Coordinates of C-alpha atoms and ligand atoms in Angstrom, one line a residue:
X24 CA 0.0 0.0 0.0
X25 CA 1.3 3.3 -0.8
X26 CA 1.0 6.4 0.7
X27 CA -1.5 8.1 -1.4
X28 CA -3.6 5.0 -1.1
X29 CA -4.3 5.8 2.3
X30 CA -5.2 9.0 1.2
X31 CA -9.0 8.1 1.1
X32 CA -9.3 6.4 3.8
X33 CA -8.0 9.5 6.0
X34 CA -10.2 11.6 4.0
X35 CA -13.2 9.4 5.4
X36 CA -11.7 10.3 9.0
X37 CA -11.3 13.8 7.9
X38 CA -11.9 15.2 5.1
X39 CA -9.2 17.6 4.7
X40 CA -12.2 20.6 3.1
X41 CA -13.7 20.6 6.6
X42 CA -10.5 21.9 7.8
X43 CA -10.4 26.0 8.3
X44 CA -8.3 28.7 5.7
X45 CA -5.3 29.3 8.2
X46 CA -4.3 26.0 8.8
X47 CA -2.0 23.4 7.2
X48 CA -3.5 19.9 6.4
X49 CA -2.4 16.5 5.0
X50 CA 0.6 15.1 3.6
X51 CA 3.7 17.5 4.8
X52 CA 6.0 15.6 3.8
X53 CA 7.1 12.9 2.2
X54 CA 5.8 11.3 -0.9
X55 CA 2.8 10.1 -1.7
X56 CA 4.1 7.1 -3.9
X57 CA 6.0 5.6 -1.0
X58 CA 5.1 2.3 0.1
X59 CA 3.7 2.3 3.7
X60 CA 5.7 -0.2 6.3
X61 CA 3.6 1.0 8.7
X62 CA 1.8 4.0 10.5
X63 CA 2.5 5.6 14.1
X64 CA -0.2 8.0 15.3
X65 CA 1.0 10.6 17.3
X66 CA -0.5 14.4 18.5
X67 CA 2.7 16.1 17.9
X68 CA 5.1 15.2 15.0
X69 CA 8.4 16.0 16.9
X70 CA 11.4 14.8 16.6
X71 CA 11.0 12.0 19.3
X72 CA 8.2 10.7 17.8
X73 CA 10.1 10.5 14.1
X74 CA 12.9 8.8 16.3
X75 CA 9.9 6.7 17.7
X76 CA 8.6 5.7 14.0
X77 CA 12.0 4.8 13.0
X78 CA 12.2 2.1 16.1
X79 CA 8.0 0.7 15.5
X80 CA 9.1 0.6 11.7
X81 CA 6.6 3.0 10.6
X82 CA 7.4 5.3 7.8
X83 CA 4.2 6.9 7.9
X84 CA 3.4 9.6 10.8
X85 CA -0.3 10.6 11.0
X86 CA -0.2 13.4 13.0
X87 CA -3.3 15.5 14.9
X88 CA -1.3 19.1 14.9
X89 CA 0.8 19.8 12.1
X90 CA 4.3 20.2 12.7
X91 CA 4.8 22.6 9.2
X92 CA 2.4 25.8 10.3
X93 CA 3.6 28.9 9.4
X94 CA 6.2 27.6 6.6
X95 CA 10.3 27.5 6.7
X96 CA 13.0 29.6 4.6
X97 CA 15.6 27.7 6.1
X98 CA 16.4 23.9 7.0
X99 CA 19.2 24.1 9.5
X100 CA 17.7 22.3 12.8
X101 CA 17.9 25.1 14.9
X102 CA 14.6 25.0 15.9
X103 CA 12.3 21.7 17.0
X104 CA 10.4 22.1 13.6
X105 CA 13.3 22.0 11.6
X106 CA 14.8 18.9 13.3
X107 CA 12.0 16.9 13.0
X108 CA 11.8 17.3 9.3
X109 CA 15.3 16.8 8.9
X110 CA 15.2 13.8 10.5
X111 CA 11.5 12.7 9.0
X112 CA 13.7 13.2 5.6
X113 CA 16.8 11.5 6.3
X114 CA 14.5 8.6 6.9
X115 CA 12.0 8.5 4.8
X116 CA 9.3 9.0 6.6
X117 CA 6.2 10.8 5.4
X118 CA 4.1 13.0 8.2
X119 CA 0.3 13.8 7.3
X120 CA -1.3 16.3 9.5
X121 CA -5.3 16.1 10.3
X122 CA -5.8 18.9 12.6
X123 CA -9.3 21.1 11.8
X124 CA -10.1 18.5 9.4
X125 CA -11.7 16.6 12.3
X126 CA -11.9 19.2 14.4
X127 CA -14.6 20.3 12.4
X128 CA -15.8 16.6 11.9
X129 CA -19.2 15.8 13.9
X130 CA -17.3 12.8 15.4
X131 CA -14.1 14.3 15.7
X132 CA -12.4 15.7 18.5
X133 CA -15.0 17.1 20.2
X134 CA -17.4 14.3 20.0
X135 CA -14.8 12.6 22.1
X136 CA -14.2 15.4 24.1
X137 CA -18.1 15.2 24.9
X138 CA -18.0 11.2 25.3
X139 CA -15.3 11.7 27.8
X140 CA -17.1 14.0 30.3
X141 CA -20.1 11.3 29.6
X142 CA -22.4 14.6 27.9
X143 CA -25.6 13.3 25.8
X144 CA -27.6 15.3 22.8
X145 CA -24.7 16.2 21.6
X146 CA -25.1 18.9 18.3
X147 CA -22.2 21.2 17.0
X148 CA -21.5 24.3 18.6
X149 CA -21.0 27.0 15.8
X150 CA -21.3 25.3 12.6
X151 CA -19.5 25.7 9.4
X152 CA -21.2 28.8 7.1
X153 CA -20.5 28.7 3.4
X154 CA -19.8 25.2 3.0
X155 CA -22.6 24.0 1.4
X156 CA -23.2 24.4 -2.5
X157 CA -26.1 23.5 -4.8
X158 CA -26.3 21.3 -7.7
X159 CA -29.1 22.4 -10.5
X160 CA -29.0 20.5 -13.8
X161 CA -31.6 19.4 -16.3
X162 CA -32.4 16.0 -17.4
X163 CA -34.7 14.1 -19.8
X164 CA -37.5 12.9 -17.8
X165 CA -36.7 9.2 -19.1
X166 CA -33.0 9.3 -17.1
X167 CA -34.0 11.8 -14.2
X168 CA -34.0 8.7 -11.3
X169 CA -30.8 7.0 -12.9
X170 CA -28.8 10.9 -12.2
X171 CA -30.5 11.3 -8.8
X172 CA -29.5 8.2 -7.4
X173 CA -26.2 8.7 -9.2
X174 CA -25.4 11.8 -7.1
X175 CA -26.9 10.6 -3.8
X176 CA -24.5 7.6 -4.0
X177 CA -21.7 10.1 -3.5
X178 CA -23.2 11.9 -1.0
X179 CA -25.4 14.6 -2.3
X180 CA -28.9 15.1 -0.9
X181 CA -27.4 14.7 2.6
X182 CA -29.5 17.2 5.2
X183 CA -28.9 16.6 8.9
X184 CA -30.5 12.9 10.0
X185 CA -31.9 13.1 6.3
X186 CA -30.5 11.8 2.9
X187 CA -31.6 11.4 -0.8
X188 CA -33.4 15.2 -0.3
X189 CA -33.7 16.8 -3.5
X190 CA -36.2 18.9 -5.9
X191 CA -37.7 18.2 -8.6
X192 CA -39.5 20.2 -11.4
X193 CA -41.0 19.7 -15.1
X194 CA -40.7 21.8 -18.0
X195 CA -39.1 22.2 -21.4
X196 CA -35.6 22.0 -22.5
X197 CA -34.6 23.1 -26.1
X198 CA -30.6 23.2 -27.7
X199 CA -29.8 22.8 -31.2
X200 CA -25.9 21.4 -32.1
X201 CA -23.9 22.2 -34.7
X202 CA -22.3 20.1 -37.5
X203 CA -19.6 18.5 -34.4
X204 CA -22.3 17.4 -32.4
X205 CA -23.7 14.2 -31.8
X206 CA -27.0 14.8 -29.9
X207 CA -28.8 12.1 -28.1
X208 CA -32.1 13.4 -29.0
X209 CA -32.9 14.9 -32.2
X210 CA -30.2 16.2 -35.0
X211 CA -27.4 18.1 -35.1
X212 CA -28.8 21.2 -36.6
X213 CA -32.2 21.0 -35.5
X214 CA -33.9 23.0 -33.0
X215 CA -35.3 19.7 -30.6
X216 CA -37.6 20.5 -27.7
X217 CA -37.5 17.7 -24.9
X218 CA -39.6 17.3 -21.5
X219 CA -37.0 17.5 -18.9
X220 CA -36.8 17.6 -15.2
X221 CA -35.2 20.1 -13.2
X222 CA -33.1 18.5 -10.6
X223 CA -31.8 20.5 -7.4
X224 CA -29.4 18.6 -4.8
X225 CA -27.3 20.0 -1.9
X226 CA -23.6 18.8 -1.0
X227 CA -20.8 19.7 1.1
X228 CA -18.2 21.6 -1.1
X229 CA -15.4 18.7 -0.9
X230 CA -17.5 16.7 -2.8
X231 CA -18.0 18.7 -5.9
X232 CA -15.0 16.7 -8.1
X233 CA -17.0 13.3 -7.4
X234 CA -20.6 15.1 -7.6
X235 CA -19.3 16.2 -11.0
X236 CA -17.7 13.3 -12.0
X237 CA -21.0 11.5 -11.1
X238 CA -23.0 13.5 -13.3
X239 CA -21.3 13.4 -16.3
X240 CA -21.6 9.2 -16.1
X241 CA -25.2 9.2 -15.3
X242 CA -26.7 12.0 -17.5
X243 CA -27.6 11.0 -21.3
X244 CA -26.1 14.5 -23.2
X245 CA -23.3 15.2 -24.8
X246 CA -23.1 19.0 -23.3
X247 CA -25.0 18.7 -19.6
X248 CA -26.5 21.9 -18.3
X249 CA -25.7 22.1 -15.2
X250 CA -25.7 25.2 -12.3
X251 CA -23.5 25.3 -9.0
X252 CA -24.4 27.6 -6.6
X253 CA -22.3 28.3 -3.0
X254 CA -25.3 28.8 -0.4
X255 CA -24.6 30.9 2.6
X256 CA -26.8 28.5 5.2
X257 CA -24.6 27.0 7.8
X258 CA -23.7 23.1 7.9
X259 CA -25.5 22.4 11.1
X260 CA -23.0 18.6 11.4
X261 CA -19.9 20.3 10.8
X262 CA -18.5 22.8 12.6
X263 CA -16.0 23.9 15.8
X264 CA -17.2 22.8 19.1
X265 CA -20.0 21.1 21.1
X266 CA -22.7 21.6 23.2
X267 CA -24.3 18.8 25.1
X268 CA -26.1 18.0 28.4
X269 CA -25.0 15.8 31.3
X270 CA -27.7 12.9 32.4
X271 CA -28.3 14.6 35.5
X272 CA -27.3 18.1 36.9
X273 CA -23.9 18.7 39.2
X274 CA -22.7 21.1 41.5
X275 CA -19.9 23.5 40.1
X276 CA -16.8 22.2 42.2
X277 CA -18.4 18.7 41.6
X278 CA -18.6 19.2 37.8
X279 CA -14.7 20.5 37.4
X280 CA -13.8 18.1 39.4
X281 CA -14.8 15.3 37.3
X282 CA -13.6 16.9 34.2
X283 CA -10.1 16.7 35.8
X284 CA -10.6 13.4 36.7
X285 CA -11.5 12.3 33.1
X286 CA -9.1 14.8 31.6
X287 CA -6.0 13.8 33.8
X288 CA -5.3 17.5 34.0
X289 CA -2.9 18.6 35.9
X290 CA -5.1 21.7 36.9
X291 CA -7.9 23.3 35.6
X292 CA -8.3 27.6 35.8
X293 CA -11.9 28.8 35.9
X294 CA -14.2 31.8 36.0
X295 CA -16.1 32.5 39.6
X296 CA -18.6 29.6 40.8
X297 CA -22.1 31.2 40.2
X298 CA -23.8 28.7 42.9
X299 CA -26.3 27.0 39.5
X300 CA -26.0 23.3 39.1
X301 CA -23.8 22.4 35.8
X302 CA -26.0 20.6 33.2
X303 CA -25.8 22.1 29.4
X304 CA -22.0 22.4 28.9
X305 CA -20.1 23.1 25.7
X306 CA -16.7 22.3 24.7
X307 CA -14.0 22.9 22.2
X308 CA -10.6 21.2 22.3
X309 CA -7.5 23.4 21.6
X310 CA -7.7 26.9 21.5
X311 CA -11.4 27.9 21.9
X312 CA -11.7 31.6 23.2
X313 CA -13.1 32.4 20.0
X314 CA -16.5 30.4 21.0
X315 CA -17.0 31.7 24.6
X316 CA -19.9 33.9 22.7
X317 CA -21.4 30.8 20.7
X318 CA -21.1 29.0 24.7
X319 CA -23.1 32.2 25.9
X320 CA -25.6 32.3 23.3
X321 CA -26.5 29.1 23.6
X322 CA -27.0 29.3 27.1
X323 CA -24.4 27.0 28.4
X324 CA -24.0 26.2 32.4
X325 CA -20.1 25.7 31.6
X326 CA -17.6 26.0 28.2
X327 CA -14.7 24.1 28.8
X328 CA -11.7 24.6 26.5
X329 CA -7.9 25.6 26.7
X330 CA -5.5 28.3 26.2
X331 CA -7.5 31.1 27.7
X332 CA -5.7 34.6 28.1
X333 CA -6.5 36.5 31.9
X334 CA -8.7 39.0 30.4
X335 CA -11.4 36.2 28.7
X336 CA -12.4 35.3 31.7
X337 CA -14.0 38.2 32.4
X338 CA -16.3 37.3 29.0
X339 CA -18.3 34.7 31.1
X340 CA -20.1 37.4 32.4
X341 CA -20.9 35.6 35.7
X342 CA -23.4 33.7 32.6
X343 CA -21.1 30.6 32.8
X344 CA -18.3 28.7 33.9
X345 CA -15.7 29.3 32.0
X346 CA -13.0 26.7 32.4
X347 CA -9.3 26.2 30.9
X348 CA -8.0 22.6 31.0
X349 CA -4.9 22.6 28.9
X350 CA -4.5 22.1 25.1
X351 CA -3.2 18.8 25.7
X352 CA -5.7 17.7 28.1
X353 CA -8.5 18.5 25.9
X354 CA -7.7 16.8 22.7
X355 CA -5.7 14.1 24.5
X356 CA -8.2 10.8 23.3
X357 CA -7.9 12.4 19.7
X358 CA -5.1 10.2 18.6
X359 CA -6.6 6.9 20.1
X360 CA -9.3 7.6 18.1
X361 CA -7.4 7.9 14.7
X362 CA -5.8 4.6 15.6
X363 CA -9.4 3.0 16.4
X364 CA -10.4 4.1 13.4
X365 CA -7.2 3.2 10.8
X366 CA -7.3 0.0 12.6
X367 CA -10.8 -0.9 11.4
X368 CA -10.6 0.3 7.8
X369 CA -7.2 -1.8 7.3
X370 CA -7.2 -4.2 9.8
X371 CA -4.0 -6.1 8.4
X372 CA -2.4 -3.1 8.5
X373 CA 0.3 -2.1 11.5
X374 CA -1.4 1.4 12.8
X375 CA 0.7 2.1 16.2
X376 CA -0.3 4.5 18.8
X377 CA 2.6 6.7 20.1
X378 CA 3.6 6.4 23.4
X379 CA 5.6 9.4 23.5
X380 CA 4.4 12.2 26.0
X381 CA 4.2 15.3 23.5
X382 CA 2.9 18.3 26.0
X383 CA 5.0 21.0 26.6
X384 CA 3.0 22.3 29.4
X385 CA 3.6 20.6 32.9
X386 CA 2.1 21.6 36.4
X387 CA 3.7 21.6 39.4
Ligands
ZN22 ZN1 -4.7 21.6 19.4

């Protein structure tokens, strides 16, 4: 198996559209024509970890953060980026990067993020706007099921818990080809006048190539009319964070304490106690300041993330309890489920969960 044959399979963990416009997804480096010896999952692709692929035998590194971010003009080692590409290199070892991919994924990191602190009803927290476009295209009324069940079998016509949603519409098509054409219906040069359906589907944008592709195979014409339109309606499965409820309500102190439990945190930092049981809580592994307003809005008891600066604690408002658990802490199942899930797609395959402890931050 080479690398790029493993390219669909992570795109079924993540596909790499959902990820967002700063960041830096898939394969870093390495090629993708590479036979695979083996893969080692890892959160961080640092240079122990590349030391630890070397001894598991693994020359492919699936990574959650990406260790290229922001780009290098020099390749010298004299930073921890540059050394682990160096060495990645020396040895041939490719590193693919998931990151916001699955993030963004409804079963990603924060569905296990939810799983972990045992919270139920679980929906995204801000989901993803402009990622949803439209398919219009008109077909003879003779092949109109054969194209609709073409394009829901890759995934168009996919609404929430619903699939194969689509319009429908009758009316009259007309074209006339010139003397290259070869027209289904009628002759080239003719004016022909055909009863067509009007066929209107939905899809998430990193579908388009095989929406397309689909299309062309199932439709009759030589030249298919067809329409895409981008539609500004947010994708209410994908998206950064979740909200979900606990089974029964708990006391503040109670509640954190739990999450450290479940977390292994070496310390959580919090917003005042407000003295209301804890039940609706939302959560967003990583960096998640930039939701405490989505937590708000949505009337959360608690929004547990990471990386929060002194003054956004204020921005709970005494509304919620705002709680920082550490970046590590709150994405640190992430990479067990990668492994749980390479493992089932190629179970003959050797997919290896790092051991190495990749958090910078310790507690005292
Ligand atoms: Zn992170």
């Amino acid at each position: 198996m080479k690398v790029k044959d493993i390219f669909p399979i992570l795109e079924e963990l993540a596909p790499l559209g959902y990820a967002e416009d700063f960041d830096n997804v898939g394969l870093l480096v390495g090629s993708p024509e590479q036979e695979v010896s083996g893969i080692l999952v890892c959160h961080d692709a640092l240079e122990t970890v590349v030391t630890e692929a070397i001894e598991q035998k693994c020359n492919l590194i699936v990574c959650f953060h990406p260790i290229l971010f922001s780009g290098l003009k020099k390749i010298t080692g004299k930073n921890y980026v540059e050394r682990a590409v160096i060495k990645a290199i020396k040895h041939d070892i490719a590193i693919y990067a998931i990151h916001t991919a699955l993030d963004n994924h409804q079963e990603g990191v924060n569905k296990i993020f939810c799983t972990t602190l045992g919270l139920e009803n679980t929906r995204i927290l801000i989901p993803k706007a402009n990622y949803i476009q439209k398919l219009v295209t008109y077909v003879p009324i003779a092949n109109t099921e054969a194209v609709r069940q073409a394009l829901f079998g890759v995934g168009a016509g996919a609404i929430g818990n619903y699939d194969h949603c689509s319009f429908v519409s009758e009316g009259k098509g007309s074209f006339r080809g010139n003397e290259k054409s070869n027209p289904v219906l009628g002759k080239a040069g003719v004016e022909e006048v055909v009863g067509e359906h009007k066929v209107e589907v939905i899809y998430e944008k990193h579908l388009e190539g095989k929406i397309l592709a689909a299309l062309f195979q199932a439709h009759p014409y030589e030249e298919v009319a067809y329409e895409i339109y981008n539609l500004e309606n947010a994708l209410q499965n994908v998206g950064m964070g979740m909200i979900g409820e606990l089974k029964e309500p708990m006391e503040e102190r109670a509640f954190l304490e739990m999450v450290k439990e479940k977390t292994g945190t070496g310390g959580i930092r919090h917003s005042a106690f407000l003295g209301k049981p804890i039940q609706k809580v939302a959560v967003l592994g990583g960096s998640g300041s930039f939701a405490i307003k989505a937590a708000l809005q949505q009337k959360a008891d608690a929004f547990i993330t990471a990386d929060l600066k002194y003054h956004q604690f204020y921005e709970a408002e005494n509304q919620l309890v705002l709680a920082d658990i550490g970046h590590f802490e709150s994405e640190r199942y992430t990479k067990n489920y990668i492994v749980e899930f390479l493992s089932k797609k190629m179970p003959n395959f050797a997919v290896i969960l790092s051991t190495v402890n990749t958090n910078p931050v310790n507690y005292l």
